Short mmCIF file of C-alpha atoms and ligand atoms in Angstrom, two decimals:
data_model
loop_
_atom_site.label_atom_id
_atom_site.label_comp_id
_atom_site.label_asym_id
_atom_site.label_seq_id
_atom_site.Cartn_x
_atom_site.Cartn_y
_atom_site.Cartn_z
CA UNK A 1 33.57 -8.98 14.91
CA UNK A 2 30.48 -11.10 15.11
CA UNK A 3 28.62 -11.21 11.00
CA UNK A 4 24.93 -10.42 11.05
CA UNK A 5 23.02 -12.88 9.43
CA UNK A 6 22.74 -13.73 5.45
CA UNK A 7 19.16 -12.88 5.83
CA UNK A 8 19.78 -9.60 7.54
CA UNK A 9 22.73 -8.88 4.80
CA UNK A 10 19.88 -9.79 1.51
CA UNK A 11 16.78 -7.37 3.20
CA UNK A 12 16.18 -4.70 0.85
CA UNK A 13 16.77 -1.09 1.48
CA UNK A 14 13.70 0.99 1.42
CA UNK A 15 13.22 2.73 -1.82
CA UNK A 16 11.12 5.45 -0.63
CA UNK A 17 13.65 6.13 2.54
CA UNK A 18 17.43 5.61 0.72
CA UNK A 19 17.24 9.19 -0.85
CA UNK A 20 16.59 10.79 3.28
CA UNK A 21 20.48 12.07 3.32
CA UNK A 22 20.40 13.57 0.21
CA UNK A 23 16.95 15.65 1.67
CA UNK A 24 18.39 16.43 4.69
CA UNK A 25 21.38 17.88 2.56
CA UNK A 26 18.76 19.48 0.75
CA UNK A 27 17.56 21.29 4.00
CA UNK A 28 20.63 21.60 5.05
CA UNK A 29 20.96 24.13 2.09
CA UNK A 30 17.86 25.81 3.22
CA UNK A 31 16.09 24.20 0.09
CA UNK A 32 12.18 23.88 0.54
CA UNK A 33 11.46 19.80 -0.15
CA UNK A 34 8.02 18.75 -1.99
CA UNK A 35 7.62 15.63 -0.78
CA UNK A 36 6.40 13.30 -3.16
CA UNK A 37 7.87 10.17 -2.34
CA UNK A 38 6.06 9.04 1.04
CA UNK A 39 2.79 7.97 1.32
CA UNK A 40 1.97 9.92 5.01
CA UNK A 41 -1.41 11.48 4.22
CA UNK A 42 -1.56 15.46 5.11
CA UNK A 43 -5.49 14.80 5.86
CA UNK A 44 -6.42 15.68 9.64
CA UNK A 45 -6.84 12.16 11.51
CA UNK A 46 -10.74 12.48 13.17
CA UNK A 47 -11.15 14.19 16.22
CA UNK A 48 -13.45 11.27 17.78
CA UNK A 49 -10.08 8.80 17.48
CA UNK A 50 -8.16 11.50 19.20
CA UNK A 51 -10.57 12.51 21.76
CA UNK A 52 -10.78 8.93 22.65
CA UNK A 53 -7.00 8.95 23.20
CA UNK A 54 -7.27 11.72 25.90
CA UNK A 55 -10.56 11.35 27.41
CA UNK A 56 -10.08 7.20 28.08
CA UNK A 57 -10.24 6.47 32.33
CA UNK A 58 -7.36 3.85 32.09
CA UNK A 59 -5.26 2.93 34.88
CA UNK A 60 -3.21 0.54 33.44
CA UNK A 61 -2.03 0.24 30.32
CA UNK A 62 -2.43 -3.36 30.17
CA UNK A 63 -2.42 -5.34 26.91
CA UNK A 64 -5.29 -6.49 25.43
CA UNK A 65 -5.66 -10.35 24.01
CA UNK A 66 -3.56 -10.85 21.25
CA UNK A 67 -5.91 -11.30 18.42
CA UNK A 68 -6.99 -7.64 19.52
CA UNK A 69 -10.06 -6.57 22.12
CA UNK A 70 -12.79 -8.33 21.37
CA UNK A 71 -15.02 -5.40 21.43
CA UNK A 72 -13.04 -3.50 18.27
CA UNK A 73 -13.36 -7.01 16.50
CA UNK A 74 -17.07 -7.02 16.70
CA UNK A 75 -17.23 -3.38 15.82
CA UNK A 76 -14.59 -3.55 12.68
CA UNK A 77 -16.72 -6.80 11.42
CA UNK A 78 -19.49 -4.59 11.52
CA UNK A 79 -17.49 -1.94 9.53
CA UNK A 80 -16.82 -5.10 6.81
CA UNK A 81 -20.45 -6.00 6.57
CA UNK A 82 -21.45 -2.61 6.06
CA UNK A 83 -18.55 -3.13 2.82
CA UNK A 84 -20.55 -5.74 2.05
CA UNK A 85 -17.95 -8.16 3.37
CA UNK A 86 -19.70 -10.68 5.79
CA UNK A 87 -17.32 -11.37 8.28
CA UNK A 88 -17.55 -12.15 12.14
CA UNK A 89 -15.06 -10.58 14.84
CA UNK A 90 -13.74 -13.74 15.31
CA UNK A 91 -12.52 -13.71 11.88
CA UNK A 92 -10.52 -11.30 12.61
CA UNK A 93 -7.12 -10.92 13.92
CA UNK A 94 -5.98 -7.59 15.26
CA UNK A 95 -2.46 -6.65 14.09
CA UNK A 96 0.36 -3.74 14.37
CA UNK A 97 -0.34 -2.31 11.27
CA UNK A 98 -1.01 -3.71 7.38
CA UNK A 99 2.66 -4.35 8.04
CA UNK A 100 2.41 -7.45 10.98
CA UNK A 101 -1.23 -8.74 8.98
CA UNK A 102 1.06 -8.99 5.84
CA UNK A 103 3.87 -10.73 7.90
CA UNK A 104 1.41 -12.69 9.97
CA UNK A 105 -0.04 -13.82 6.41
CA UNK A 106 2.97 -14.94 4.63
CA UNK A 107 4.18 -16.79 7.66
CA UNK A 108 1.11 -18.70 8.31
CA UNK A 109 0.64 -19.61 4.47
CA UNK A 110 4.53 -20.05 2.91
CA UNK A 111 7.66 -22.18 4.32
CA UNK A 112 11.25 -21.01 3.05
CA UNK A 113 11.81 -21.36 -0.82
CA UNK A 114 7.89 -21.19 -1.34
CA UNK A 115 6.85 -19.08 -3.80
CA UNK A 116 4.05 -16.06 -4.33
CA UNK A 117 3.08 -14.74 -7.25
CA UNK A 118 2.74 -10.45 -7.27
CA UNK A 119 1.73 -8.41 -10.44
CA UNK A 120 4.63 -5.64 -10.54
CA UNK A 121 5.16 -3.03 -9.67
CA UNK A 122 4.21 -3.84 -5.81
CA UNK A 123 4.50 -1.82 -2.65
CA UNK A 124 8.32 -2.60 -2.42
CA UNK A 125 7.96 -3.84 1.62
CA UNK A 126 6.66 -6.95 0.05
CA UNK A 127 10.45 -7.27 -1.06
CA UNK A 128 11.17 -6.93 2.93
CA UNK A 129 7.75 -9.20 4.48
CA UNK A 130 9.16 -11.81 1.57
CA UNK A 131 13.58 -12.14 2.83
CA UNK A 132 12.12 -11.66 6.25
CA UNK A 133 9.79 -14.50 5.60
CA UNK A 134 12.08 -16.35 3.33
CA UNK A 135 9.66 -16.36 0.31
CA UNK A 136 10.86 -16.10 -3.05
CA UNK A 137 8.34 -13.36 -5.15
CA UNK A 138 7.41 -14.55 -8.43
CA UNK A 139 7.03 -11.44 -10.25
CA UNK A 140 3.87 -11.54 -13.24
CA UNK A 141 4.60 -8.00 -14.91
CA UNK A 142 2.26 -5.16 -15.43
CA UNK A 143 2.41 -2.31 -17.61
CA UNK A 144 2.26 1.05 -17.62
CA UNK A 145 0.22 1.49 -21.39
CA UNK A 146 -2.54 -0.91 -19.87
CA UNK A 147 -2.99 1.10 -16.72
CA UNK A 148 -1.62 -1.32 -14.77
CA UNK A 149 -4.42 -3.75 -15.43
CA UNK A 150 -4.02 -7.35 -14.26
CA UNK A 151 -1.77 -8.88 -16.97
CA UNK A 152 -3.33 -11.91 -18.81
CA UNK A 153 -4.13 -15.04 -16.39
CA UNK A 154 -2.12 -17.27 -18.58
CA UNK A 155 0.66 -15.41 -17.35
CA UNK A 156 0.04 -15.97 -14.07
CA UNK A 157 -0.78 -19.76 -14.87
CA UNK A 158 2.91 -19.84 -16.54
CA UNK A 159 4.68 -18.95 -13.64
CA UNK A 160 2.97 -21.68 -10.97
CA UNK A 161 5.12 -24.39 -9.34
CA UNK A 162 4.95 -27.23 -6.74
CA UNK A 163 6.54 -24.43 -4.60
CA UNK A 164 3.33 -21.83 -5.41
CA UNK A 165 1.41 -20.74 -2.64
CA UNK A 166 -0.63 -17.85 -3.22
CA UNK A 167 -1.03 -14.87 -5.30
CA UNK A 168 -0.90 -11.72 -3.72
CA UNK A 169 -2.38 -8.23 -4.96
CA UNK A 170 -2.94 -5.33 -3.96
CA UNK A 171 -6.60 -3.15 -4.73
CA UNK A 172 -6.36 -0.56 -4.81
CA UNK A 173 -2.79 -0.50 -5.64
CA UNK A 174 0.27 1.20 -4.50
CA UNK A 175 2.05 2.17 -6.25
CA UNK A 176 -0.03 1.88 -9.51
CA UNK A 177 -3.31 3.46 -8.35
CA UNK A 178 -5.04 0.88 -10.27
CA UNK A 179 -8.42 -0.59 -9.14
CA UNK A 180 -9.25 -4.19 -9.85
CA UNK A 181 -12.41 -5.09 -11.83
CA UNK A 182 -14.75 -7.52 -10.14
CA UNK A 183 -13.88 -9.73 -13.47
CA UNK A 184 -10.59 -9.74 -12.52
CA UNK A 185 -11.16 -10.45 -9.17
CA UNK A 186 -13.50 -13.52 -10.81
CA UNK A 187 -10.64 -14.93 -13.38
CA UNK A 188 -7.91 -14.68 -9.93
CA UNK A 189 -10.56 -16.61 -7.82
CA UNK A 190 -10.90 -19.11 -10.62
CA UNK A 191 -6.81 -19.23 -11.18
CA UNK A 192 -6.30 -19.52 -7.24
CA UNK A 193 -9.09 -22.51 -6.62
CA UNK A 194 -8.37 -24.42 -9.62
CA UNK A 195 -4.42 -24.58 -8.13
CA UNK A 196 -5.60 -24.60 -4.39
CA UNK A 197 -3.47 -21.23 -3.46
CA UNK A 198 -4.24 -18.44 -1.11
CA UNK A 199 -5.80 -15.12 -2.54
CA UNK A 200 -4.08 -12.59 -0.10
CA UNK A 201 -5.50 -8.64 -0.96
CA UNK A 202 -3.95 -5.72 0.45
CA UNK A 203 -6.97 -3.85 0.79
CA UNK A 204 -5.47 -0.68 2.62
CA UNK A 205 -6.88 1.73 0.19
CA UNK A 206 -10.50 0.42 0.30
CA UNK A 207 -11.97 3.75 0.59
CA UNK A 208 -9.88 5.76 -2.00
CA UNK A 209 -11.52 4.86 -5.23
CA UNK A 210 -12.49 7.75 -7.89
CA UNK A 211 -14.80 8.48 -10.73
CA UNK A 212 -17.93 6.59 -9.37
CA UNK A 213 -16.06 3.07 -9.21
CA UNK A 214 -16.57 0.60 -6.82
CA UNK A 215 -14.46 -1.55 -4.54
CA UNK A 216 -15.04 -5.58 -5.22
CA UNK A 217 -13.26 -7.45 -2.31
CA UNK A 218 -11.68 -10.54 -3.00
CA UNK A 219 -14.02 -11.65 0.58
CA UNK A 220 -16.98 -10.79 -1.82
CA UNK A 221 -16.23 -13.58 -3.97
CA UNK A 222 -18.13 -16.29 -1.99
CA UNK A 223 -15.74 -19.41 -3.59
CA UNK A 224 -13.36 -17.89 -1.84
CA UNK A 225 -14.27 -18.68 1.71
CA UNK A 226 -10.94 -21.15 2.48
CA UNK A 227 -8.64 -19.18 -0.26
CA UNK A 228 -9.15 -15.51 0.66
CA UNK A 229 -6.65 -13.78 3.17
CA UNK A 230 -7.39 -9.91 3.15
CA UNK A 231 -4.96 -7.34 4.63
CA UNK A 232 -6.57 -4.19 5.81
CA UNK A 233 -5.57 -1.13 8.34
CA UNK A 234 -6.57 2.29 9.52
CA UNK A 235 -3.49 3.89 8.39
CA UNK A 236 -4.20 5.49 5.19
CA UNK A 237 -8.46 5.16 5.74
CA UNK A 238 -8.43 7.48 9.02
CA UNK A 239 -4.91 9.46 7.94
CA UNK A 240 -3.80 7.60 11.46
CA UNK A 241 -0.63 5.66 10.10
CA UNK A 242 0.85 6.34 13.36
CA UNK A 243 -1.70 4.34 15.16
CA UNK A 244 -0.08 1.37 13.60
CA UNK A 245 -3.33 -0.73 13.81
CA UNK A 246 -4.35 -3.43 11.11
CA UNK A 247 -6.03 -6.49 10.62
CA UNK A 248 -5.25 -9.88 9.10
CA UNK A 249 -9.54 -11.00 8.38
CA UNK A 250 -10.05 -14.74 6.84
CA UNK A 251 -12.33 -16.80 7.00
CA UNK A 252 -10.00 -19.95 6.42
CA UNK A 253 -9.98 -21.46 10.48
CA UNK A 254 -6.46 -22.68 9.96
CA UNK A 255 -5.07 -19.85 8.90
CA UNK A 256 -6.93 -18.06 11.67
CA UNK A 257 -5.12 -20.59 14.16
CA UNK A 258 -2.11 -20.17 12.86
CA UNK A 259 -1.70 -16.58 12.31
CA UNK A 260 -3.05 -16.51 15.70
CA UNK A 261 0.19 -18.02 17.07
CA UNK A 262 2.30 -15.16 15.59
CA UNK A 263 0.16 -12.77 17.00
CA UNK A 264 0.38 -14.76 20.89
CA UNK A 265 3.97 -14.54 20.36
CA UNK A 266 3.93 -10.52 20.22
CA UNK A 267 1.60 -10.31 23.09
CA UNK A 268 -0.87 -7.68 21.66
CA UNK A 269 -1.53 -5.13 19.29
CA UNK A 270 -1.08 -1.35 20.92
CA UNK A 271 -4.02 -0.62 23.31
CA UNK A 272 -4.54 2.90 23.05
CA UNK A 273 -4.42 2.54 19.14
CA UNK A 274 -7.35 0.38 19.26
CA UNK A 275 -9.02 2.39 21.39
CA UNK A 276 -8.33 5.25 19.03
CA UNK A 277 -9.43 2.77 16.25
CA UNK A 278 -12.14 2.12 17.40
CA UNK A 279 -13.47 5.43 18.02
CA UNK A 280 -12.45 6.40 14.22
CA UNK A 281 -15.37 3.75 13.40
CA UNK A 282 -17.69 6.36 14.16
CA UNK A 283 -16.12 8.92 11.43
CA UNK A 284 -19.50 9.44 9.22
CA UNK A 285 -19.38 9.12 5.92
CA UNK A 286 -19.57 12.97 5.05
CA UNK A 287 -15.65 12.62 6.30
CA UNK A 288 -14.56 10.25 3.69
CA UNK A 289 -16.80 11.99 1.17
CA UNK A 290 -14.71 15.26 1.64
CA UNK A 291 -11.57 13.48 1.61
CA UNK A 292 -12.26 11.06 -1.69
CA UNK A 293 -13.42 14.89 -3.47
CA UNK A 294 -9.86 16.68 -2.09
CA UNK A 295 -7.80 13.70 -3.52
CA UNK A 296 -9.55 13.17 -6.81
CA UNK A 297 -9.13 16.68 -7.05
CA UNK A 298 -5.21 16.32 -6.22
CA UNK A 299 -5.05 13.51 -8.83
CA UNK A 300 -6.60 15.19 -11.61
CA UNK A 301 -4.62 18.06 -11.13
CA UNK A 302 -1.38 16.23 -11.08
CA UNK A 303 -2.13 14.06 -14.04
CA UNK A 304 -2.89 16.70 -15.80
CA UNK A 305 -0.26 18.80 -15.57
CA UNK A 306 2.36 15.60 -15.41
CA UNK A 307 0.76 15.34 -18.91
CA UNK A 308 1.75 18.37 -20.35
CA UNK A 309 5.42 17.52 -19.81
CA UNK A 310 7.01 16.42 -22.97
CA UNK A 311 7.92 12.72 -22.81
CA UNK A 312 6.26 12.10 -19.63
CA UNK A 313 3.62 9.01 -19.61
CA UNK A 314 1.36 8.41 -16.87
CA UNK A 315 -0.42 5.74 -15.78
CA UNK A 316 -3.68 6.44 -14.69
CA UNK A 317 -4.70 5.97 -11.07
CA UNK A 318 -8.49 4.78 -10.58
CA UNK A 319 -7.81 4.88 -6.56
CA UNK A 320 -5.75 4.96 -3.85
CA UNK A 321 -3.42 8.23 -4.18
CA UNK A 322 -0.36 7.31 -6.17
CA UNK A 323 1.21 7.06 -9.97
CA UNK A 324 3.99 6.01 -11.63
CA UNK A 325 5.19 8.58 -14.15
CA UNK A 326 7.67 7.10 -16.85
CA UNK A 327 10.14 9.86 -17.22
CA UNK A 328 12.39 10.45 -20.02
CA UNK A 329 15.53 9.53 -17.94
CA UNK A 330 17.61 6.72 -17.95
CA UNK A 331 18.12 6.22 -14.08
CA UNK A 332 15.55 7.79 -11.89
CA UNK A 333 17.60 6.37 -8.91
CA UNK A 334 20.46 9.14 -10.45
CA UNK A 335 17.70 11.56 -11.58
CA UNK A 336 16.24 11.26 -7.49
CA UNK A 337 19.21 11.87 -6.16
CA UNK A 338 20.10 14.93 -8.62
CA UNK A 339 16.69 16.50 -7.91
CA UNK A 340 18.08 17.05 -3.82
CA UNK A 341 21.67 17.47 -4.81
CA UNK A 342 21.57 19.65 -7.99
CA UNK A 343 18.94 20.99 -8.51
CA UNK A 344 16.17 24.01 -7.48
CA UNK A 345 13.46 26.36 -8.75
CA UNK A 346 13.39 29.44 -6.53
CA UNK A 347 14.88 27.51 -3.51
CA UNK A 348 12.99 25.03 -3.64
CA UNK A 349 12.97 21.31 -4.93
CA UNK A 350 11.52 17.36 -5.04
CA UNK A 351 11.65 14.20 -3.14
CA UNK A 352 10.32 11.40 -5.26
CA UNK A 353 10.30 7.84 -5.10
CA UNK A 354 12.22 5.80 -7.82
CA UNK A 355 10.05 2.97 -8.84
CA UNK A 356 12.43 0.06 -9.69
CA UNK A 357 12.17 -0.80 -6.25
CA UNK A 358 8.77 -1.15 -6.47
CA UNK A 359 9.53 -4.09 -9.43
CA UNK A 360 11.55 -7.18 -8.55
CA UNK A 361 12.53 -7.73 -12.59
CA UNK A 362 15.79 -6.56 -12.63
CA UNK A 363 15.96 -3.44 -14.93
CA UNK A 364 12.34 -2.97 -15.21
CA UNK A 365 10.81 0.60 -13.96
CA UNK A 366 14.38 2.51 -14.05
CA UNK A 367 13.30 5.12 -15.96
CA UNK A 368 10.04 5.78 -13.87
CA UNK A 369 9.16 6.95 -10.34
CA UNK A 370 6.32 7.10 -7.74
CA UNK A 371 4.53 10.19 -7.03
CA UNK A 372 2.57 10.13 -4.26
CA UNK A 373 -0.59 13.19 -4.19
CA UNK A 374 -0.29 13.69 -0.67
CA UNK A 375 0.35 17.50 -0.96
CA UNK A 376 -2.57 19.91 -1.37
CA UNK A 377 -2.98 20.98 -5.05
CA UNK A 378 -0.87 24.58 -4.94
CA UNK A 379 2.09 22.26 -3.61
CA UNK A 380 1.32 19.59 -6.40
CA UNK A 381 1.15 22.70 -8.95
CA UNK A 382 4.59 23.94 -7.79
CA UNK A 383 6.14 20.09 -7.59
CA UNK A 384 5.24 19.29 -10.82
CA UNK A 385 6.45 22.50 -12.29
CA UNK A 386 10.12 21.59 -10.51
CA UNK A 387 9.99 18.23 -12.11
CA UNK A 388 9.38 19.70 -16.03
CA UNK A 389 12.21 22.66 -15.62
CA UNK A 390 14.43 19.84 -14.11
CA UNK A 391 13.13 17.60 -16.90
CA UNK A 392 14.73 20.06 -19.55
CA UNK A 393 18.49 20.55 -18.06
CA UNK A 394 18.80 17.00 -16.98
CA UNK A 395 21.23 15.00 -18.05
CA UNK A 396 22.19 11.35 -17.71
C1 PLP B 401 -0.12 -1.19 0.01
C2 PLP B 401 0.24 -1.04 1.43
N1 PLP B 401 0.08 -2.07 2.26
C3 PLP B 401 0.40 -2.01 3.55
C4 PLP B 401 0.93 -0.85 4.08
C5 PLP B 401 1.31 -0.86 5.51
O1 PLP B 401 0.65 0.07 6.24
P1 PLP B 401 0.52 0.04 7.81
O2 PLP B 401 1.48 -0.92 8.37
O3 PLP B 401 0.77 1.46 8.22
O4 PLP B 401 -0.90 -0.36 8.06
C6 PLP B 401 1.12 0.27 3.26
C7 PLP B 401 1.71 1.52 3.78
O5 PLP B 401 2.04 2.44 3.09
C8 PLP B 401 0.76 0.17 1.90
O6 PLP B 401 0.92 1.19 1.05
#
């Protein structure tokens, strides 16, 4: 038989999707499933996108230019600038998701064997862009009794080579929730220019920040103009993640050139996502108002009640809408897995995500997990509740 490729054989499984057998057991055995362990928002996507989708006079489907129409770029640098991010359309590069903007990035920036340096824990597809890409990550760890906070620049400073390329963060982050200060935006824009790396930001979660605090964007930072690569999509802002629309903005011309390249050789992004896209530009700001008040209410409620469990420790999200609980397990891989297999309150039971695939320390984050507050508060009540009576017969 013919081998698939080394490559192919090192990309990592996906630890939010490994544990889908042991849920569809789990439903199998007519067991209700909180779902904790995905972002997919339950927030209604606006009805101006979708009406766009079904009231557009198309008669071909044709595809659009492949850094995206030229019309949505104008109108999402408008969106930027109104983020006080002043940025053109043709700083922009239209992509299939975060997902191609993060690929497009790391293969315009990083040969194989180059390195970049992410604070863990980090959304674990970084682990796939990265052996897809083949880029090493150079891990800089975070921890859970600081929030999550950027660790200490010297230890990013530590771990820079010949082979360094960039540091890559993500604000607000997933899985940590936590929000980078403009300070620490400052002390990585000093770190980055005095090497000459990249800055690359996941910004995906822009809009979800709680508690009055406010979004700095590495494009704010004005010494940044060569350095800064942001990542940014409509996914998680709009509740559209099935769009699969992104953006790769810089304002670094070769990078723009480059990544440009990658995008000609995929054609185009989707057209009637960014016609849908750019429709949800419209959605007024009374829309993300309502939906920033639902999931601070969603966090509070969870950390609270995560808090009342005995050993639990939380970390405490300032944005986006996921934590990391530390758990007093040994293996939340086993624990996971137990949780679909084993265990139920009344029928029912949870799906959450173990979080040492969101670390690439071997070892590190095995006795913690991912929740993501993507359920409406009664569900989070009930999920949580699972978790602490499972908490007190489990053992590994
Ligand atoms: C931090 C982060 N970046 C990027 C993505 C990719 O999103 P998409 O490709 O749907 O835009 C996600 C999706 O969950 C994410 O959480």
């Amino acid at each position: 038989m013919p081998a698939v490729s080394k490559k192919g054989l090192s990309m990592p499984e996906s630890p939010i999707r490994k544990l889908v057998p042991y849920a569809e057991k789990a439903y199998k055995a007519n067991k209700t499933v909180f779902h904790l362990n995905i972002g997919q928002p339950d927030i209604k996507s606006p009805q101006i996108a979708m009406d766009a989708v079904t009231s557009h006079n198309l008669e071909i489907l044709a595809y659009t230019r492949s850094e995206g129409s030229e019309l949505y770029r104008n109108k999402i640098a408008g969106y930027f600038q109104k983020h006080n991010i002043n940025v053109t359309g043709d700083e922009i590069i239209v992509t299939t998701g975060g997902s191609e903007a993060l690929l497009f990035a790391m293969g315009s920036i990083a040969d194989t064997d180059d390195e970049i340096i992410i604070p863990e824990p980090f959304y674990a597809n970084y682990n796939g862009f990265a052996t897809a890409s083949g880029i090493n990550i150079v891990p800089v760890n975070s921890k859970i009794e600081d929030n999550f906070a950027l660790p200490p620049i010297e230890e990013f400073e530590k771990l820079i080579t010949p082979k360094t390329k960039a540091i890559l963060i993500c604000n607000p982050g997933n899985p940590t929730g936590y929000l980078y200060s403009k300070e620490e935006i400052q002390k990585l824009a000093k770190i980055v220019k005095k090497h000459d790396l990249f800055l690359v930001a996941d910004e995906v979660y822009r809009e979800f920040t709680y508690d009055g605090a406010k979004h700095y964007s590495i494009l704010e930072e004005e010494s940044l103009v060569e350095n800064a690569i942001v990542i940014d999509s409509v996914s998680k802002r709009y509740s559209m993640c099935g769009a699969r629309i992104g953006c790769l903005v810089t304002k670094n011309k070769e990078v723009l050139k480059t990544a440009l390249k990658f995008a000609q050789a995929r054609l185009s992004p989707p057209t009637f996502a960014q016609i849908a896209s750019e429709a949800a530009l419209q959605t007024p700001q009374s829309y993300f108002d309502d939906v920033i008040v639902e999931y601070k209410e969603r966090r509070d409620t969870l950390v609270k009640h995560l808090e009342e469990i005995p050993g639990v420790k939380v970390g405490h999200p300032k944005g986006a809408f996921y934590c990391i609980a530390q758990l007093p397990v040994k293996n939340s891989d086993d624990f996971a897995q137990w949780l679909l297999e084993s265990f139920d309150v009344d029928g029912a039971t949870i799906m959450v995500a173990p979080a040492a695939g969101f670390y690439s320390t071997p070892g590190v984050g095995k006795n913690q997990i991912r929740i993501a507050y993507v359920l409406n508060t009664e569900s989070l009540i009930k999920a949580v509740h699972i978790l602490k009576e499972a908490l007190k017969v489990y053992k590994d």
